[in-house]
mmCIF file with all atom_site columns, C-alpha atoms in Angstrom:
data_model
loop_
_atom_site.group_PDB
_atom_site.id
_atom_site.type_symbol
_atom_site.label_atom_id
_atom_site.label_alt_id
_atom_site.label_comp_id
_atom_site.label_asym_id
_atom_site.label_entity_id
_atom_site.label_seq_id
_atom_site.pdbx_PDB_ins_code
_atom_site.Cartn_x
_atom_site.Cartn_y
_atom_site.Cartn_z
_atom_site.occupancy
_atom_site.B_iso_or_equiv
_atom_site.pdbx_formal_charge
_atom_site.auth_seq_id
_atom_site.auth_comp_id
_atom_site.auth_asym_id
_atom_site.auth_atom_id
_atom_site.pdbx_PDB_model_num
ATOM 1   C CA . MET A 1 1   ? 4.212  -78.152 -52.520 1.00 63.00 ? 1   MET A CA 1
ATOM 2   C CA . LEU A 1 2   ? 0.713  -76.977 -53.062 1.00 80.00 ? 2   LEU A CA 1
ATOM 3   C CA . VAL A 1 3   ? -1.154 -79.403 -55.275 1.00 89.00 ? 3   VAL A CA 1
ATOM 4   C CA . ALA A 1 4   ? -3.762 -76.770 -56.158 1.00 92.00 ? 4   ALA A CA 1
ATOM 5   C CA . LEU A 1 5   ? -1.086 -74.422 -57.479 1.00 92.00 ? 5   LEU A CA 1
ATOM 6   C CA . THR A 1 6   ? 0.508  -77.179 -59.545 1.00 93.00 ? 6   THR A CA 1
ATOM 7   C CA . VAL A 1 7   ? -2.842 -78.116 -61.053 1.00 94.00 ? 7   VAL A CA 1
ATOM 8   C CA . THR A 1 8   ? -3.639 -74.442 -61.749 1.00 95.00 ? 8   THR A CA 1
ATOM 9   C CA . VAL A 1 9   ? -0.348 -73.910 -63.558 1.00 96.00 ? 9   VAL A CA 1
ATOM 10  C CA . SER A 1 10  ? -0.835 -77.122 -65.551 1.00 96.00 ? 10  SER A CA 1
ATOM 11  C CA . VAL A 1 11  ? -4.375 -76.231 -66.617 1.00 97.00 ? 11  VAL A CA 1
ATOM 12  C CA . ALA A 1 12  ? -3.347 -72.678 -67.548 1.00 97.00 ? 12  ALA A CA 1
ATOM 13  C CA . ALA A 1 13  ? -0.403 -74.015 -69.554 1.00 97.00 ? 13  ALA A CA 1
ATOM 14  C CA . LEU A 1 14  ? -2.575 -76.505 -71.422 1.00 97.00 ? 14  LEU A CA 1
ATOM 15  C CA . ALA A 1 15  ? -5.165 -73.798 -72.135 1.00 97.00 ? 15  ALA A CA 1
ATOM 16  C CA . LEU A 1 16  ? -2.396 -71.582 -73.537 1.00 97.00 ? 16  LEU A CA 1
ATOM 17  C CA . ALA A 1 17  ? -1.121 -74.496 -75.615 1.00 97.00 ? 17  ALA A CA 1
ATOM 18  C CA . ALA A 1 18  ? -4.573 -75.114 -77.063 1.00 97.00 ? 18  ALA A CA 1
ATOM 19  C CA . TRP A 1 19  ? -5.123 -71.410 -77.753 1.00 96.00 ? 19  TRP A CA 1
ATOM 20  C CA . CYS A 1 20  ? -1.788 -70.926 -79.513 1.00 96.00 ? 20  CYS A CA 1
ATOM 21  C CA . GLY A 1 21  ? -2.119 -74.272 -81.262 1.00 96.00 ? 21  GLY A CA 1
ATOM 22  C CA . TYR A 1 22  ? -5.459 -73.126 -82.659 1.00 96.00 ? 22  TYR A CA 1
ATOM 23  C CA . ALA A 1 23  ? -3.815 -69.894 -83.846 1.00 94.00 ? 23  ALA A CA 1
ATOM 24  C CA . ALA A 1 24  ? -1.113 -71.936 -85.576 1.00 95.00 ? 24  ALA A CA 1
ATOM 25  C CA . TYR A 1 25  ? -3.810 -74.106 -87.158 1.00 95.00 ? 25  TYR A CA 1
ATOM 26  C CA . ARG A 1 26  ? -5.451 -70.932 -88.491 1.00 95.00 ? 26  ARG A CA 1
ATOM 27  C CA . ASP A 1 27  ? -2.080 -69.772 -89.886 1.00 93.00 ? 27  ASP A CA 1
ATOM 28  C CA . GLN A 1 28  ? -1.787 -66.828 -87.462 1.00 93.00 ? 28  GLN A CA 1
ATOM 29  C CA . PRO A 1 29  ? 1.281  -65.539 -85.615 1.00 93.00 ? 29  PRO A CA 1
ATOM 30  C CA . THR A 1 30  ? 1.235  -64.785 -81.898 1.00 93.00 ? 30  THR A CA 1
ATOM 31  C CA . LYS A 1 31  ? -0.705 -61.632 -81.120 1.00 92.00 ? 31  LYS A CA 1
ATOM 32  C CA . ASP A 1 32  ? -0.945 -59.311 -78.147 1.00 92.00 ? 32  ASP A CA 1
ATOM 33  C CA . TRP A 1 33  ? -3.642 -61.444 -76.504 1.00 94.00 ? 33  TRP A CA 1
ATOM 34  C CA . HIS A 1 34  ? -1.367 -64.445 -76.656 1.00 94.00 ? 34  HIS A CA 1
ATOM 35  C CA . PHE A 1 35  ? 1.360  -62.493 -74.893 1.00 95.00 ? 35  PHE A CA 1
ATOM 36  C CA . ILE A 1 36  ? -1.102 -61.535 -72.166 1.00 96.00 ? 36  ILE A CA 1
ATOM 37  C CA . GLY A 1 37  ? -1.882 -65.227 -71.730 1.00 96.00 ? 37  GLY A CA 1
ATOM 38  C CA . MET A 1 38  ? 1.833  -65.992 -71.584 1.00 97.00 ? 38  MET A CA 1
ATOM 39  C CA . ALA A 1 39  ? 2.243  -63.302 -68.918 1.00 97.00 ? 39  ALA A CA 1
ATOM 40  C CA . VAL A 1 40  ? -0.525 -64.844 -66.801 1.00 97.00 ? 40  VAL A CA 1
ATOM 41  C CA . VAL A 1 41  ? 1.076  -68.291 -67.009 1.00 97.00 ? 41  VAL A CA 1
ATOM 42  C CA . THR A 1 42  ? 4.491  -66.804 -66.229 1.00 97.00 ? 42  THR A CA 1
ATOM 43  C CA . VAL A 1 43  ? 3.149  -65.035 -63.129 1.00 97.00 ? 43  VAL A CA 1
ATOM 44  C CA . LEU A 1 44  ? 1.664  -68.341 -61.961 1.00 96.00 ? 44  LEU A CA 1
ATOM 45  C CA . THR A 1 45  ? 5.025  -70.053 -62.395 1.00 96.00 ? 45  THR A CA 1
ATOM 46  C CA . LEU A 1 46  ? 6.729  -67.191 -60.534 1.00 96.00 ? 46  LEU A CA 1
ATOM 47  C CA . VAL A 1 47  ? 4.341  -67.720 -57.627 1.00 96.00 ? 47  VAL A CA 1
ATOM 48  C CA . GLN A 1 48  ? 5.137  -71.433 -57.747 1.00 95.00 ? 48  GLN A CA 1
ATOM 49  C CA . LEU A 1 49  ? 8.880  -70.696 -57.754 1.00 95.00 ? 49  LEU A CA 1
ATOM 50  C CA . VAL A 1 50  ? 8.554  -68.479 -54.674 1.00 95.00 ? 50  VAL A CA 1
ATOM 51  C CA . VAL A 1 51  ? 6.322  -70.984 -52.853 1.00 94.00 ? 51  VAL A CA 1
ATOM 52  C CA . GLY A 1 52  ? 8.751  -73.807 -53.639 1.00 93.00 ? 52  GLY A CA 1
ATOM 53  C CA . ILE A 1 53  ? 11.738 -71.869 -52.346 1.00 93.00 ? 53  ILE A CA 1
ATOM 54  C CA . VAL A 1 54  ? 9.837  -70.856 -49.203 1.00 94.00 ? 54  VAL A CA 1
ATOM 55  C CA . HIS A 1 55  ? 8.969  -74.502 -48.541 1.00 92.00 ? 55  HIS A CA 1
ATOM 56  C CA . LEU A 1 56  ? 12.636 -75.421 -48.881 1.00 91.00 ? 56  LEU A CA 1
ATOM 57  C CA . ALA A 1 57  ? 13.688 -72.528 -46.631 1.00 93.00 ? 57  ALA A CA 1
ATOM 58  C CA . ARG A 1 58  ? 11.263 -73.714 -43.946 1.00 92.00 ? 58  ARG A CA 1
ATOM 59  C CA . GLY A 1 59  ? 13.042 -77.068 -43.848 1.00 89.00 ? 59  GLY A CA 1
ATOM 60  C CA . GLU A 1 60  ? 10.647 -79.170 -45.889 1.00 89.00 ? 60  GLU A CA 1
ATOM 61  C CA . GLU A 1 61  ? 12.381 -81.593 -48.215 1.00 87.00 ? 61  GLU A CA 1
ATOM 62  C CA . PRO A 1 62  ? 11.292 -83.059 -51.538 1.00 87.00 ? 62  PRO A CA 1
ATOM 63  C CA . ALA A 1 63  ? 11.344 -86.808 -52.052 1.00 83.00 ? 63  ALA A CA 1
ATOM 64  C CA . ASP A 1 64  ? 14.200 -86.409 -54.532 1.00 82.00 ? 64  ASP A CA 1
ATOM 65  C CA . SER A 1 65  ? 17.135 -84.012 -54.411 1.00 86.00 ? 65  SER A CA 1
ATOM 66  C CA . SER A 1 66  ? 16.552 -80.355 -53.581 1.00 89.00 ? 66  SER A CA 1
ATOM 67  C CA . VAL A 1 67  ? 18.883 -79.370 -56.417 1.00 93.00 ? 67  VAL A CA 1
ATOM 68  C CA . ILE A 1 68  ? 16.766 -81.247 -58.938 1.00 92.00 ? 68  ILE A CA 1
ATOM 69  C CA . PHE A 1 69  ? 13.615 -79.688 -57.478 1.00 92.00 ? 69  PHE A CA 1
ATOM 70  C CA . VAL A 1 70  ? 14.965 -76.136 -57.758 1.00 93.00 ? 70  VAL A CA 1
ATOM 71  C CA . SER A 1 71  ? 16.247 -76.854 -61.265 1.00 94.00 ? 71  SER A CA 1
ATOM 72  C CA . TYR A 1 72  ? 12.788 -77.973 -62.351 1.00 94.00 ? 72  TYR A CA 1
ATOM 73  C CA . LEU A 1 73  ? 11.230 -74.906 -60.707 1.00 94.00 ? 73  LEU A CA 1
ATOM 74  C CA . ILE A 1 74  ? 13.571 -72.612 -62.634 1.00 95.00 ? 74  ILE A CA 1
ATOM 75  C CA . GLY A 1 75  ? 12.993 -74.546 -65.863 1.00 95.00 ? 75  GLY A CA 1
ATOM 76  C CA . ALA A 1 76  ? 9.231  -74.306 -65.405 1.00 95.00 ? 76  ALA A CA 1
ATOM 77  C CA . PHE A 1 77  ? 9.540  -70.575 -64.817 1.00 96.00 ? 77  PHE A CA 1
ATOM 78  C CA . ALA A 1 78  ? 11.621 -70.122 -67.980 1.00 96.00 ? 78  ALA A CA 1
ATOM 79  C CA . ALA A 1 79  ? 9.701  -72.386 -70.402 1.00 95.00 ? 79  ALA A CA 1
ATOM 80  C CA . VAL A 1 80  ? 6.931  -70.042 -71.538 1.00 96.00 ? 80  VAL A CA 1
ATOM 81  C CA . PRO A 1 81  ? 8.980  -66.794 -71.630 1.00 96.00 ? 81  PRO A CA 1
ATOM 82  C CA . ALA A 1 82  ? 11.643 -68.529 -73.728 1.00 95.00 ? 82  ALA A CA 1
ATOM 83  C CA . ALA A 1 83  ? 9.001  -69.735 -76.179 1.00 95.00 ? 83  ALA A CA 1
ATOM 84  C CA . GLY A 1 84  ? 7.491  -66.253 -76.225 1.00 94.00 ? 84  GLY A CA 1
ATOM 85  C CA . PHE A 1 85  ? 10.797 -64.658 -77.157 1.00 94.00 ? 85  PHE A CA 1
ATOM 86  C CA . LEU A 1 86  ? 11.292 -67.224 -79.901 1.00 94.00 ? 86  LEU A CA 1
ATOM 87  C CA . SER A 1 87  ? 7.825  -66.449 -81.241 1.00 93.00 ? 87  SER A CA 1
ATOM 88  C CA . LEU A 1 88  ? 8.803  -62.788 -81.559 1.00 92.00 ? 88  LEU A CA 1
ATOM 89  C CA . ALA A 1 89  ? 11.587 -63.795 -83.924 1.00 91.00 ? 89  ALA A CA 1
ATOM 90  C CA . GLU A 1 90  ? 9.269  -66.002 -85.978 1.00 87.00 ? 90  GLU A CA 1
ATOM 91  C CA . ARG A 1 91  ? 6.229  -63.926 -86.922 1.00 88.00 ? 91  ARG A CA 1
ATOM 92  C CA . THR A 1 92  ? 4.463  -66.722 -88.785 1.00 90.00 ? 92  THR A CA 1
ATOM 93  C CA . ARG A 1 93  ? 2.257  -69.591 -87.688 1.00 90.00 ? 93  ARG A CA 1
ATOM 94  C CA . TRP A 1 94  ? 5.372  -71.312 -86.391 1.00 94.00 ? 94  TRP A CA 1
ATOM 95  C CA . GLY A 1 95  ? 5.713  -68.676 -83.685 1.00 93.00 ? 95  GLY A CA 1
ATOM 96  C CA . SER A 1 96  ? 2.315  -69.731 -82.351 1.00 94.00 ? 96  SER A CA 1
ATOM 97  C CA . ALA A 1 97  ? 3.319  -73.379 -82.653 1.00 95.00 ? 97  ALA A CA 1
ATOM 98  C CA . THR A 1 98  ? 6.481  -72.640 -80.645 1.00 96.00 ? 98  THR A CA 1
ATOM 99  C CA . VAL A 1 99  ? 4.484  -71.101 -77.807 1.00 96.00 ? 99  VAL A CA 1
ATOM 100 C CA . SER A 1 100 ? 2.090  -74.033 -77.897 1.00 97.00 ? 100 SER A CA 1
ATOM 101 C CA . ALA A 1 101 ? 4.998  -76.478 -77.609 1.00 96.00 ? 101 ALA A CA 1
ATOM 102 C CA . GLY A 1 102 ? 6.551  -74.454 -74.779 1.00 96.00 ? 102 GLY A CA 1
ATOM 103 C CA . ALA A 1 103 ? 3.274  -74.540 -72.872 1.00 97.00 ? 103 ALA A CA 1
ATOM 104 C CA . VAL A 1 104 ? 3.023  -78.321 -73.285 1.00 97.00 ? 104 VAL A CA 1
ATOM 105 C CA . VAL A 1 105 ? 6.593  -78.603 -71.984 1.00 97.00 ? 105 VAL A CA 1
ATOM 106 C CA . LEU A 1 106 ? 5.541  -76.549 -68.955 1.00 97.00 ? 106 LEU A CA 1
ATOM 107 C CA . ALA A 1 107 ? 2.629  -78.896 -68.273 1.00 96.00 ? 107 ALA A CA 1
ATOM 108 C CA . VAL A 1 108 ? 4.999  -81.883 -68.397 1.00 96.00 ? 108 VAL A CA 1
ATOM 109 C CA . LEU A 1 109 ? 7.427  -80.113 -66.064 1.00 95.00 ? 109 LEU A CA 1
ATOM 110 C CA . GLU A 1 110 ? 4.568  -79.562 -63.625 1.00 95.00 ? 110 GLU A CA 1
ATOM 111 C CA . VAL A 1 111 ? 3.842  -83.293 -63.526 1.00 94.00 ? 111 VAL A CA 1
ATOM 112 C CA . ARG A 1 112 ? 7.521  -83.953 -62.878 1.00 93.00 ? 112 ARG A CA 1
ATOM 113 C CA . LEU A 1 113 ? 7.626  -81.307 -60.114 1.00 92.00 ? 113 LEU A CA 1
ATOM 114 C CA . TYR A 1 114 ? 4.722  -83.068 -58.436 1.00 92.00 ? 114 TYR A CA 1
ATOM 115 C CA . ASP A 1 115 ? 6.609  -86.370 -58.626 1.00 91.00 ? 115 ASP A CA 1
ATOM 116 C CA . ILE A 1 116 ? 9.845  -84.863 -57.303 1.00 91.00 ? 116 ILE A CA 1
ATOM 117 C CA . TRP A 1 117 ? 8.100  -83.315 -54.314 1.00 87.00 ? 117 TRP A CA 1
ATOM 118 C CA . GLY A 1 118 ? 6.709  -86.685 -53.372 1.00 81.00 ? 118 GLY A CA 1
ATOM 119 C CA . GLY A 1 119 ? 3.217  -86.662 -54.828 1.00 69.00 ? 119 GLY A CA 1
#
């Protein structure tokens, strides 16, 4: 896997977590700008999903199981959109806190993806 892409996704996820965490601290729900940030992070995870599948299709193997690797890729892709949908249902500060937590989960999944690939 590309280390630069993994680091980029992790940094973007942590920036989103800090941004939405600050909004929750200020007692604000998620706003349109937050959803744009979520879209950017989601596009980065989509790129990572495609790159990971291409690496597997070319015959490269992760250090652990390929099934676990693909499962983590799909989970990383779904983490922020799932939190975003939950924040739409909760239009209080807790919606922002949910997105912040989802972004932290994504950052942790990125570390695990790096470990699974053999980093």
